[in-house]
Amino acid sequence: MKRFGILFGMIFTTTLFFGQETGENRECKRMLLFVSQELKMQNYARASMYYLKGEAICGEEYGAKEYDNMSKTLRNTIITETDNTRKKLYTDTLLGVYDRMDTKGFYNESESSKRATYIMMSSNPDYKKADEIYLRAFENKNKYNDAELTYYYYNLYTLFSITTGDEKAAFKKRLISDYFRLSKKIESENFASTTQQSLTGYFNSLVRSCDDILPELNGFMSSLPMDKEAKKKAVNNFLNLLKEKGCTESNEYEMLIDTIISIDNTIDAVLAKAQLLQVKKRFKESISVYRTAIDMAEADSVQNEIMMEVLNIQYANLNAYKTAYRTALTIKGSNRSKALLVAANCVAKTANSCGSSTFERKCNYYYAAQLASQAGSPSIAEKFKANAPTADEIFSNNSPKTIMLSCWNVNVDVKKD
């Protein structure tokens, strides 16, 4: 725990007035006088002792100020105590004071994050009570420090570990949602990097695989924030988590992608859906979604990048060579050469089915070589030319200068180099 650094002047004088001078009044003031004397010498342990005696003697005369000062003195006692056994005893005593302050209506909710952390450091931690008070701290916007935030998440993990059934499931849900919430807090409020590491350590020991996290998704989706940006952030956090755990082929991942699209129909979300469908081998659906993204793209360069994805599916996954050929010829810009090379391969792969004779079919390789040359791949062009008609085959077919390739509706030169 950080030193709270509570240096305050709680100096009481003998002029304190508690009503009619009775024996109890005098003894009450005497205890508070002893407190002030011990505090002058920073003897926090002895000052705490006199505060506790004063509480017993003064009774109703102890108000919010006295209880607040007593709790601060006990905190300083804990900070300065070096013996662990005594430190825990003082911690237990402080927690008793907090409880009495709560009952009397003197408790300040700004102390809740500290109070809950002291519960965790006590001789017999009440984890559920600590959780309840930590939640009060969040509700009252307490300013957490690194230790308090770490203890909060550790306590939640402990509760998950020791409970069963519905209660365990509820704590698991909180561990997942709070991990994202606290990570954002750590980042925005400049907590120490070790705090994030501690939270991630607990989280990863909880969520090891898709089986650990996918069952929580329905509950997560039912409790999304109403605010659009907060909702989008929450869903993206879960998407990133599913990616990290290798769950991208799950139906749940697809559902989250659809949710993002419904929240904020951006081109990035649509592309993520298309890529997911591609991974799941739903190629025709993937192409359809990619075409939606093309319509959304404003820059030609982006459109051509997406068209390359469509082309790759048509060529490599669907073996739709004629369709891929037509797509390839529409692609411009920096991907033009790649697309032309795909078109060349499409022509070569369908050569044996394009033409009414062997000679005509072999002439397809002229066109494949032409496309490869345009793509800037002369070595590949030469390989295609090697499959074109030989000089004898050209002569046997009346040595035509050109030939029409009906499949591609182009004329090519017939020549044997």
Tab-separated table of C-alpha atoms in Angstrom:
chain	number	residue	atom	x	y	z
A	1	MET	CA	0.000	0.000	0.000
A	2	LYS	CA	1.114	3.527	-0.686
A	3	ARG	CA	1.712	5.717	2.262
A	4	PHE	CA	-1.358	7.826	2.539
A	5	GLY	CA	0.823	10.633	3.792
A	6	ILE	CA	-1.823	11.874	6.185
A	7	LEU	CA	-0.194	14.673	8.053
A	8	PHE	CA	-2.801	16.682	9.788
A	9	GLY	CA	-3.003	18.823	12.850
A	10	MET	CA	-5.475	17.273	15.166
A	11	ILE	CA	-4.473	19.280	18.200
A	12	PHE	CA	-7.091	19.431	20.849
A	13	THR	CA	-6.888	21.944	23.663
A	14	THR	CA	-8.197	21.818	27.154
A	15	THR	CA	-10.781	24.450	26.206
A	16	LEU	CA	-12.921	21.798	24.486
A	17	PHE	CA	-16.377	21.957	25.913
A	18	PHE	CA	-18.608	18.908	26.294
A	19	GLY	CA	-21.457	20.300	28.357
A	20	GLN	CA	-21.653	20.299	32.099
A	21	GLU	CA	-18.377	19.492	33.872
A	22	THR	CA	-18.896	15.996	35.200
A	23	GLY	CA	-16.355	13.288	35.977
A	24	GLU	CA	-17.012	11.702	32.592
A	25	ASN	CA	-16.700	15.041	30.812
A	26	ARG	CA	-13.376	15.680	32.400
A	27	GLU	CA	-12.111	12.171	31.653
A	28	CYS	CA	-13.305	12.479	28.044
A	29	LYS	CA	-11.413	15.751	27.577
A	30	ARG	CA	-8.382	14.247	29.290
A	31	MET	CA	-8.263	11.403	26.726
A	32	LEU	CA	-8.448	13.893	23.872
A	33	LEU	CA	-5.722	15.957	25.486
A	34	PHE	CA	-3.529	12.850	25.610
A	35	VAL	CA	-4.327	12.307	21.922
A	36	SER	CA	-3.104	15.788	21.022
A	37	GLN	CA	0.084	15.318	23.028
A	38	GLU	CA	0.891	11.999	21.324
A	39	LEU	CA	0.151	13.414	17.882
A	40	LYS	CA	2.610	16.251	18.490
A	41	MET	CA	5.278	13.565	18.803
A	42	GLN	CA	3.796	11.512	15.927
A	43	ASN	CA	3.162	8.616	18.335
A	44	TYR	CA	0.248	7.361	16.256
A	45	ALA	CA	-0.159	4.052	18.049
A	46	ARG	CA	-0.519	5.716	21.483
A	47	ALA	CA	-2.748	8.430	20.014
A	48	SER	CA	-4.978	5.678	18.574
A	49	MET	CA	-5.142	4.011	21.997
A	50	TYR	CA	-6.332	7.243	23.651
A	51	TYR	CA	-8.831	7.824	20.841
A	52	LEU	CA	-10.340	4.399	21.456
A	53	LYS	CA	-10.462	4.984	25.209
A	54	GLY	CA	-12.038	8.370	24.573
A	55	GLU	CA	-14.681	6.773	22.356
A	56	ALA	CA	-15.681	4.445	25.181
A	57	ILE	CA	-15.737	7.250	27.770
A	58	CYS	CA	-17.194	10.118	25.723
A	59	GLY	CA	-20.095	8.156	24.210
A	60	GLU	CA	-22.462	10.455	22.359
A	61	GLU	CA	-20.033	13.337	22.699
A	62	TYR	CA	-17.894	11.712	19.981
A	63	GLY	CA	-19.061	13.242	16.713
A	64	ALA	CA	-18.122	13.012	13.031
A	65	LYS	CA	-14.952	15.064	13.549
A	66	GLU	CA	-13.631	12.815	16.324
A	67	TYR	CA	-14.364	9.643	14.377
A	68	ASP	CA	-12.800	11.024	11.203
A	69	ASN	CA	-9.635	12.022	13.082
A	70	MET	CA	-9.508	8.665	14.882
A	71	SER	CA	-9.715	6.750	11.561
A	72	LYS	CA	-6.933	8.872	10.084
A	73	THR	CA	-4.743	8.308	13.131
A	74	LEU	CA	-5.270	4.553	12.899
A	75	ARG	CA	-4.327	4.658	9.216
A	76	ASN	CA	-1.096	6.433	10.085
A	77	THR	CA	-0.523	3.822	12.784
A	78	ILE	CA	-0.855	1.047	10.208
A	79	ILE	CA	1.472	2.828	7.791
A	80	THR	CA	4.207	3.334	10.355
A	81	GLU	CA	3.900	-0.081	12.049
A	82	THR	CA	6.638	-2.500	10.970
A	83	ASP	CA	5.473	-5.659	12.751
A	84	ASN	CA	3.056	-7.528	10.456
A	85	THR	CA	1.058	-9.086	13.293
A	86	ARG	CA	0.454	-5.730	14.973
A	87	LYS	CA	-0.226	-4.132	11.580
A	88	LYS	CA	-3.092	-6.594	11.026
A	89	LEU	CA	-4.452	-5.969	14.530
A	90	TYR	CA	-4.494	-2.232	13.927
A	91	THR	CA	-6.156	-2.897	10.551
A	92	ASP	CA	-8.882	-4.930	12.269
A	93	THR	CA	-9.353	-2.084	14.748
A	94	LEU	CA	-9.672	0.487	11.966
A	95	LEU	CA	-12.290	-1.645	10.226
A	96	GLY	CA	-14.299	-1.751	13.471
A	97	VAL	CA	-14.145	2.045	13.640
A	98	TYR	CA	-15.336	2.294	10.031
A	99	ASP	CA	-18.264	-0.004	10.848
A	100	ARG	CA	-19.266	2.146	13.829
A	101	MET	CA	-18.959	5.296	11.731
A	102	ASP	CA	-21.223	3.685	9.136
A	103	THR	CA	-23.818	2.834	11.804
A	104	LYS	CA	-23.726	6.320	13.342
A	105	GLY	CA	-23.951	8.095	9.978
A	106	PHE	CA	-20.451	9.587	10.281
A	107	TYR	CA	-18.846	7.540	7.525
A	108	ASN	CA	-17.426	9.419	4.514
A	109	GLU	CA	-17.921	7.460	1.274
A	110	SER	CA	-14.727	8.966	-0.129
A	111	GLU	CA	-12.905	6.490	2.147
A	112	SER	CA	-14.542	3.410	0.561
A	113	SER	CA	-11.738	2.344	-1.794
A	114	LYS	CA	-9.298	2.522	1.145
A	115	ARG	CA	-11.696	0.803	3.536
A	116	ALA	CA	-12.282	-2.109	1.154
A	117	THR	CA	-8.552	-2.516	0.634
A	118	TYR	CA	-8.009	-2.605	4.416
A	119	ILE	CA	-10.551	-5.438	4.545
A	120	MET	CA	-8.329	-7.319	2.091
A	121	MET	CA	-5.319	-6.668	4.369
A	122	SER	CA	-7.054	-7.670	7.597
A	123	SER	CA	-6.507	-10.838	9.624
A	124	ASN	CA	-9.730	-12.410	8.303
A	125	PRO	CA	-10.802	-10.809	5.000
A	126	ASP	CA	-14.535	-10.701	4.284
A	127	TYR	CA	-14.342	-10.817	0.486
A	128	LYS	CA	-18.024	-10.180	-0.145
A	129	LYS	CA	-18.052	-7.172	2.162
A	130	ALA	CA	-14.917	-5.850	0.478
A	131	ASP	CA	-16.604	-6.217	-2.912
A	132	GLU	CA	-19.703	-4.404	-1.665
A	133	ILE	CA	-17.622	-1.482	-0.402
A	134	TYR	CA	-15.444	-1.391	-3.522
A	135	LEU	CA	-18.652	-1.038	-5.539
A	136	ARG	CA	-19.735	1.797	-3.251
A	137	ALA	CA	-16.387	3.431	-4.011
A	138	PHE	CA	-17.051	3.261	-7.745
A	139	GLU	CA	-20.585	4.591	-7.284
A	140	ASN	CA	-19.228	7.521	-5.288
A	141	LYS	CA	-16.423	8.145	-7.790
A	142	ASN	CA	-13.560	7.468	-5.363
A	143	LYS	CA	-10.123	8.096	-6.820
A	144	TYR	CA	-8.500	4.659	-6.811
A	145	ASN	CA	-4.739	4.225	-6.577
A	146	ASP	CA	-2.787	1.341	-8.151
A	147	ALA	CA	-2.944	-0.923	-5.097
A	148	GLU	CA	-6.663	-0.353	-4.563
A	149	LEU	CA	-7.520	-1.090	-8.200
A	150	THR	CA	-5.412	-4.253	-8.145
A	151	TYR	CA	-6.961	-5.406	-4.873
A	152	TYR	CA	-10.447	-4.766	-6.258
A	153	TYR	CA	-9.861	-7.077	-9.237
A	154	TYR	CA	-7.997	-9.637	-7.149
A	155	ASN	CA	-10.923	-9.716	-4.695
A	156	LEU	CA	-13.346	-10.262	-7.569
A	157	TYR	CA	-11.180	-13.132	-8.826
A	158	THR	CA	-11.097	-14.615	-5.320
A	159	LEU	CA	-14.898	-14.489	-5.104
A	160	PHE	CA	-15.125	-16.247	-8.468
A	161	SER	CA	-12.731	-18.927	-7.190
A	162	ILE	CA	-14.623	-19.678	-3.963
A	163	THR	CA	-18.228	-19.554	-5.197
A	164	THR	CA	-20.345	-21.977	-7.222
A	165	GLY	CA	-23.357	-22.040	-9.531
A	166	ASP	CA	-25.128	-18.847	-10.568
A	167	GLU	CA	-23.043	-16.784	-8.176
A	168	LYS	CA	-19.838	-18.015	-9.799
A	169	ALA	CA	-21.211	-17.246	-13.263
A	170	ALA	CA	-22.097	-13.707	-12.151
A	171	PHE	CA	-18.577	-13.094	-10.862
A	172	LYS	CA	-17.107	-14.452	-14.097
A	173	LYS	CA	-19.246	-12.054	-16.099
A	174	ARG	CA	-18.033	-9.171	-13.941
A	175	LEU	CA	-14.404	-10.232	-14.263
A	176	ILE	CA	-14.689	-10.071	-18.042
A	177	SER	CA	-16.610	-6.790	-18.290
A	178	ASP	CA	-14.563	-5.137	-15.516
A	179	TYR	CA	-11.321	-6.124	-17.204
A	180	PHE	CA	-12.231	-3.921	-20.153
A	181	ARG	CA	-13.608	-1.144	-17.955
A	182	LEU	CA	-10.576	-1.066	-15.685
A	183	SER	CA	-8.136	-1.330	-18.580
A	184	LYS	CA	-9.686	1.797	-20.030
A	185	LYS	CA	-9.411	3.497	-16.626
A	186	ILE	CA	-5.753	2.477	-16.306
A	187	GLU	CA	-4.988	3.929	-19.711
A	188	SER	CA	-6.921	7.191	-19.328
A	189	GLU	CA	-5.779	7.918	-15.763
A	190	ASN	CA	-2.120	6.935	-16.213
A	191	PHE	CA	-1.914	4.081	-13.732
A	192	ALA	CA	1.331	2.111	-13.516
A	193	SER	CA	1.943	-0.467	-16.248
A	194	THR	CA	2.355	-3.104	-13.529
A	195	THR	CA	-1.283	-2.574	-12.552
A	196	GLN	CA	-2.412	-3.522	-16.051
A	197	GLN	CA	-0.075	-6.519	-15.987
A	198	SER	CA	-1.595	-7.713	-12.712
A	199	LEU	CA	-5.144	-7.466	-14.061
A	200	THR	CA	-4.177	-9.215	-17.287
A	201	GLY	CA	-2.551	-12.025	-15.306
A	202	TYR	CA	-5.768	-12.717	-13.379
A	203	PHE	CA	-7.843	-12.360	-16.528
A	204	ASN	CA	-5.757	-14.798	-18.558
A	205	SER	CA	-5.915	-17.377	-15.810
A	206	LEU	CA	-9.704	-17.110	-16.056
A	207	VAL	CA	-10.091	-16.952	-19.834
A	208	ARG	CA	-7.830	-19.498	-21.503
A	209	SER	CA	-9.859	-20.614	-24.520
A	210	CYS	CA	-13.036	-20.081	-26.531
A	211	ASP	CA	-14.880	-22.447	-24.186
A	212	ASP	CA	-14.123	-20.115	-21.273
A	213	ILE	CA	-15.532	-17.021	-22.889
A	214	LEU	CA	-18.157	-17.900	-25.514
A	215	PRO	CA	-20.792	-18.978	-22.946
A	216	GLU	CA	-20.553	-15.480	-21.427
A	217	LEU	CA	-21.364	-13.709	-24.667
A	218	ASN	CA	-25.154	-13.752	-24.407
A	219	GLY	CA	-25.025	-12.191	-20.972
A	220	PHE	CA	-22.506	-9.669	-22.221
A	221	MET	CA	-24.709	-8.712	-25.164
A	222	SER	CA	-27.779	-8.283	-22.955
A	223	SER	CA	-26.026	-5.706	-20.791
A	224	LEU	CA	-24.384	-3.481	-23.408
A	225	PRO	CA	-24.289	0.258	-22.648
A	226	MET	CA	-26.986	2.437	-24.229
A	227	ASP	CA	-24.518	5.079	-25.398
A	228	LYS	CA	-23.483	4.377	-29.006
A	229	GLU	CA	-19.756	4.986	-28.569
A	230	ALA	CA	-19.609	3.046	-25.293
A	231	LYS	CA	-21.503	0.163	-26.889
A	232	LYS	CA	-19.172	0.127	-29.897
A	233	LYS	CA	-16.139	0.163	-27.605
A	234	ALA	CA	-17.509	-2.737	-25.539
A	235	VAL	CA	-18.251	-4.871	-28.609
A	236	ASN	CA	-14.845	-4.125	-30.164
A	237	ASN	CA	-13.161	-5.109	-26.910
A	238	PHE	CA	-14.939	-8.445	-27.001
A	239	LEU	CA	-14.086	-8.905	-30.680
A	240	ASN	CA	-10.402	-8.333	-29.928
A	241	LEU	CA	-10.592	-10.815	-27.078
A	242	LEU	CA	-12.144	-13.475	-29.327
A	243	LYS	CA	-9.356	-12.853	-31.852
A	244	GLU	CA	-6.705	-13.314	-29.155
A	245	LYS	CA	-8.298	-16.582	-28.018
A	246	GLY	CA	-8.661	-17.945	-31.578
A	247	CYS	CA	-12.465	-17.762	-31.661
A	248	THR	CA	-12.866	-15.934	-34.967
A	249	GLU	CA	-14.614	-18.848	-36.685
A	250	SER	CA	-17.337	-19.023	-34.056
A	251	ASN	CA	-20.936	-18.003	-34.622
A	252	GLU	CA	-20.559	-15.659	-31.675
A	253	TYR	CA	-17.779	-13.751	-33.415
A	254	GLU	CA	-19.989	-13.332	-36.470
A	255	MET	CA	-22.805	-12.107	-34.225
A	256	LEU	CA	-20.506	-9.455	-32.756
A	257	ILE	CA	-19.467	-8.338	-36.236
A	258	ASP	CA	-23.144	-7.971	-37.171
A	259	THR	CA	-23.682	-6.014	-33.961
A	260	ILE	CA	-20.888	-3.601	-34.835
A	261	ILE	CA	-22.388	-3.114	-38.308
A	262	SER	CA	-25.809	-2.399	-36.763
A	263	ILE	CA	-24.292	0.098	-34.313
A	264	ASP	CA	-22.038	1.882	-36.757
A	265	ASN	CA	-22.088	0.697	-40.351
A	266	THR	CA	-18.512	1.574	-41.268
A	267	ILE	CA	-16.475	0.093	-44.091
A	268	ASP	CA	-14.084	-1.457	-41.547
A	269	ALA	CA	-16.930	-3.368	-39.914
A	270	VAL	CA	-18.235	-4.560	-43.289
A	271	LEU	CA	-14.747	-5.688	-44.327
A	272	ALA	CA	-14.399	-7.588	-41.059
A	273	LYS	CA	-17.646	-9.407	-41.857
A	274	ALA	CA	-16.439	-10.243	-45.373
A	275	GLN	CA	-13.130	-11.561	-44.039
A	276	LEU	CA	-14.943	-13.661	-41.453
A	277	LEU	CA	-17.167	-15.242	-44.100
A	278	GLN	CA	-14.069	-15.935	-46.178
A	279	VAL	CA	-12.395	-17.704	-43.247
A	280	LYS	CA	-15.567	-19.734	-42.725
A	281	LYS	CA	-15.428	-20.740	-46.431
A	282	ARG	CA	-18.738	-19.036	-47.191
A	283	PHE	CA	-17.147	-17.590	-50.281
A	284	LYS	CA	-20.177	-16.366	-52.242
A	285	GLU	CA	-21.517	-14.562	-49.161
A	286	SER	CA	-18.093	-13.102	-48.585
A	287	ILE	CA	-17.950	-11.717	-52.136
A	288	SER	CA	-21.383	-10.154	-51.701
A	289	VAL	CA	-20.264	-8.364	-48.526
A	290	TYR	CA	-16.998	-7.294	-50.159
A	291	ARG	CA	-19.053	-5.698	-52.959
A	292	THR	CA	-21.013	-3.767	-50.323
A	293	ALA	CA	-17.682	-2.491	-48.995
A	294	ILE	CA	-16.640	-1.483	-52.534
A	295	ASP	CA	-19.771	0.648	-52.828
A	296	MET	CA	-18.936	2.268	-49.480
A	297	ALA	CA	-15.315	3.024	-50.386
A	298	GLU	CA	-14.660	6.555	-51.591
A	299	ALA	CA	-11.071	6.194	-52.809
A	300	ASP	CA	-10.275	4.243	-55.973
A	301	SER	CA	-7.234	2.734	-54.268
A	302	VAL	CA	-9.434	1.233	-51.530
A	303	GLN	CA	-11.917	-0.088	-54.078
A	304	ASN	CA	-9.116	-1.784	-55.995
A	305	GLU	CA	-7.713	-3.362	-52.826
A	306	ILE	CA	-11.127	-4.847	-52.058
A	307	MET	CA	-11.519	-5.998	-55.656
A	308	MET	CA	-8.270	-7.930	-55.247
A	309	GLU	CA	-9.828	-9.790	-52.322
A	310	VAL	CA	-12.821	-10.649	-54.495
A	311	LEU	CA	-10.500	-11.739	-57.305
A	312	ASN	CA	-8.499	-14.011	-55.014
A	313	ILE	CA	-11.656	-15.766	-53.818
A	314	GLN	CA	-12.941	-16.226	-57.362
A	315	TYR	CA	-9.618	-17.592	-58.572
A	316	ALA	CA	-8.190	-19.537	-55.622
A	317	ASN	CA	-11.281	-20.631	-53.710
A	318	LEU	CA	-14.073	-20.953	-56.268
A	319	ASN	CA	-11.968	-21.839	-59.355
A	320	ALA	CA	-14.306	-19.517	-61.248
A	321	TYR	CA	-11.668	-18.666	-63.836
A	322	LYS	CA	-13.803	-16.850	-66.387
A	323	THR	CA	-15.429	-14.733	-63.675
A	324	ALA	CA	-12.030	-14.048	-62.111
A	325	TYR	CA	-10.682	-13.049	-65.554
A	326	ARG	CA	-13.417	-10.447	-65.969
A	327	THR	CA	-12.801	-9.114	-62.456
A	328	ALA	CA	-9.040	-8.929	-63.041
A	329	LEU	CA	-9.426	-6.685	-66.073
A	330	THR	CA	-11.369	-4.117	-64.026
A	331	ILE	CA	-8.627	-3.626	-61.424
A	332	LYS	CA	-6.465	-0.558	-61.781
A	333	GLY	CA	-3.745	1.236	-59.857
A	334	SER	CA	-0.990	-0.492	-57.892
A	335	ASN	CA	-2.709	-3.891	-58.147
A	336	ARG	CA	-2.966	-3.792	-61.929
A	337	SER	CA	0.067	-6.041	-62.520
A	338	LYS	CA	-1.087	-8.635	-59.951
A	339	ALA	CA	-4.538	-8.687	-61.492
A	340	LEU	CA	-3.205	-9.127	-65.040
A	341	LEU	CA	-1.078	-12.051	-63.895
A	342	VAL	CA	-4.201	-13.680	-62.403
A	343	ALA	CA	-6.002	-13.061	-65.690
A	344	ALA	CA	-3.121	-14.739	-67.558
A	345	ASN	CA	-3.389	-17.787	-65.311
A	346	CYS	CA	-7.159	-17.905	-65.816
A	347	VAL	CA	-6.618	-18.041	-69.589
A	348	ALA	CA	-3.988	-20.765	-69.242
A	349	LYS	CA	-6.082	-22.875	-66.859
A	350	THR	CA	-9.059	-22.893	-69.245
A	351	ALA	CA	-7.041	-23.293	-72.456
A	352	ASN	CA	-7.992	-26.942	-72.960
A	353	SER	CA	-11.694	-26.106	-72.952
A	354	CYS	CA	-11.577	-22.984	-75.105
A	355	GLY	CA	-11.561	-23.647	-78.867
A	356	SER	CA	-12.936	-26.166	-81.368
A	357	SER	CA	-9.559	-27.696	-82.224
A	358	THR	CA	-6.279	-28.501	-80.572
A	359	PHE	CA	-4.651	-25.694	-82.536
A	360	GLU	CA	-7.227	-23.123	-81.369
A	361	ARG	CA	-6.943	-24.323	-77.800
A	362	LYS	CA	-3.154	-23.989	-77.881
A	363	CYS	CA	-3.497	-20.462	-79.196
A	364	ASN	CA	-4.917	-19.461	-75.818
A	365	TYR	CA	-1.338	-19.566	-74.546
A	366	TYR	CA	-0.469	-16.664	-76.871
A	367	TYR	CA	-2.996	-14.588	-74.986
A	368	ALA	CA	-1.843	-15.839	-71.586
A	369	ALA	CA	1.738	-14.850	-72.516
A	370	GLN	CA	0.530	-11.432	-73.693
A	371	LEU	CA	-1.209	-10.765	-70.370
A	372	ALA	CA	1.828	-11.959	-68.398
A	373	SER	CA	4.065	-9.594	-70.369
A	374	GLN	CA	1.697	-6.701	-69.648
A	375	ALA	CA	1.894	-7.693	-65.992
A	376	GLY	CA	5.674	-7.287	-66.089
A	377	SER	CA	6.453	-10.998	-65.759
A	378	PRO	CA	8.478	-11.954	-68.879
A	379	SER	CA	9.678	-15.235	-67.427
A	380	ILE	CA	6.112	-16.426	-66.879
A	381	ALA	CA	5.192	-15.173	-70.353
A	382	GLU	CA	7.921	-17.387	-71.830
A	383	LYS	CA	6.520	-20.428	-70.018
A	384	PHE	CA	3.116	-19.792	-71.518
A	385	LYS	CA	4.592	-19.330	-74.987
A	386	ALA	CA	6.240	-22.746	-74.676
A	387	ASN	CA	2.737	-24.275	-74.738
A	388	ALA	CA	1.617	-22.320	-77.818
A	389	PRO	CA	1.447	-24.058	-81.280
A	390	THR	CA	4.730	-25.220	-82.797
A	391	ALA	CA	5.898	-24.037	-86.215
A	392	ASP	CA	4.657	-27.305	-87.768
A	393	GLU	CA	1.235	-26.894	-86.128
A	394	ILE	CA	1.004	-23.330	-87.459
A	395	PHE	CA	1.918	-24.500	-90.975
A	396	SER	CA	-0.564	-27.375	-90.794
A	397	ASN	CA	-3.320	-24.868	-89.973
A	398	ASN	CA	-2.612	-22.626	-93.004
A	399	SER	CA	-0.226	-20.286	-91.164
A	400	PRO	CA	-2.829	-17.767	-89.972
A	401	LYS	CA	-1.523	-14.351	-88.925
A	402	THR	CA	-4.120	-13.950	-86.169
A	403	ILE	CA	-6.841	-16.011	-84.551
A	404	MET	CA	-10.013	-15.075	-82.671
A	405	LEU	CA	-10.304	-16.621	-79.194
A	406	SER	CA	-14.045	-16.983	-78.726
A	407	CYS	CA	-13.845	-17.476	-74.943
A	408	TRP	CA	-12.171	-14.113	-74.433
A	409	ASN	CA	-13.400	-12.291	-77.537
A	410	VAL	CA	-9.891	-11.192	-78.494
A	411	ASN	CA	-7.661	-11.596	-81.525
A	412	VAL	CA	-4.098	-12.727	-80.964
A	413	ASP	CA	-1.096	-12.861	-83.245
A	414	VAL	CA	0.007	-16.321	-84.316
A	415	LYS	CA	3.757	-16.622	-84.512
A	416	LYS	CA	6.479	-18.974	-83.402
A	417	ASP	CA	9.501	-17.015	-82.122
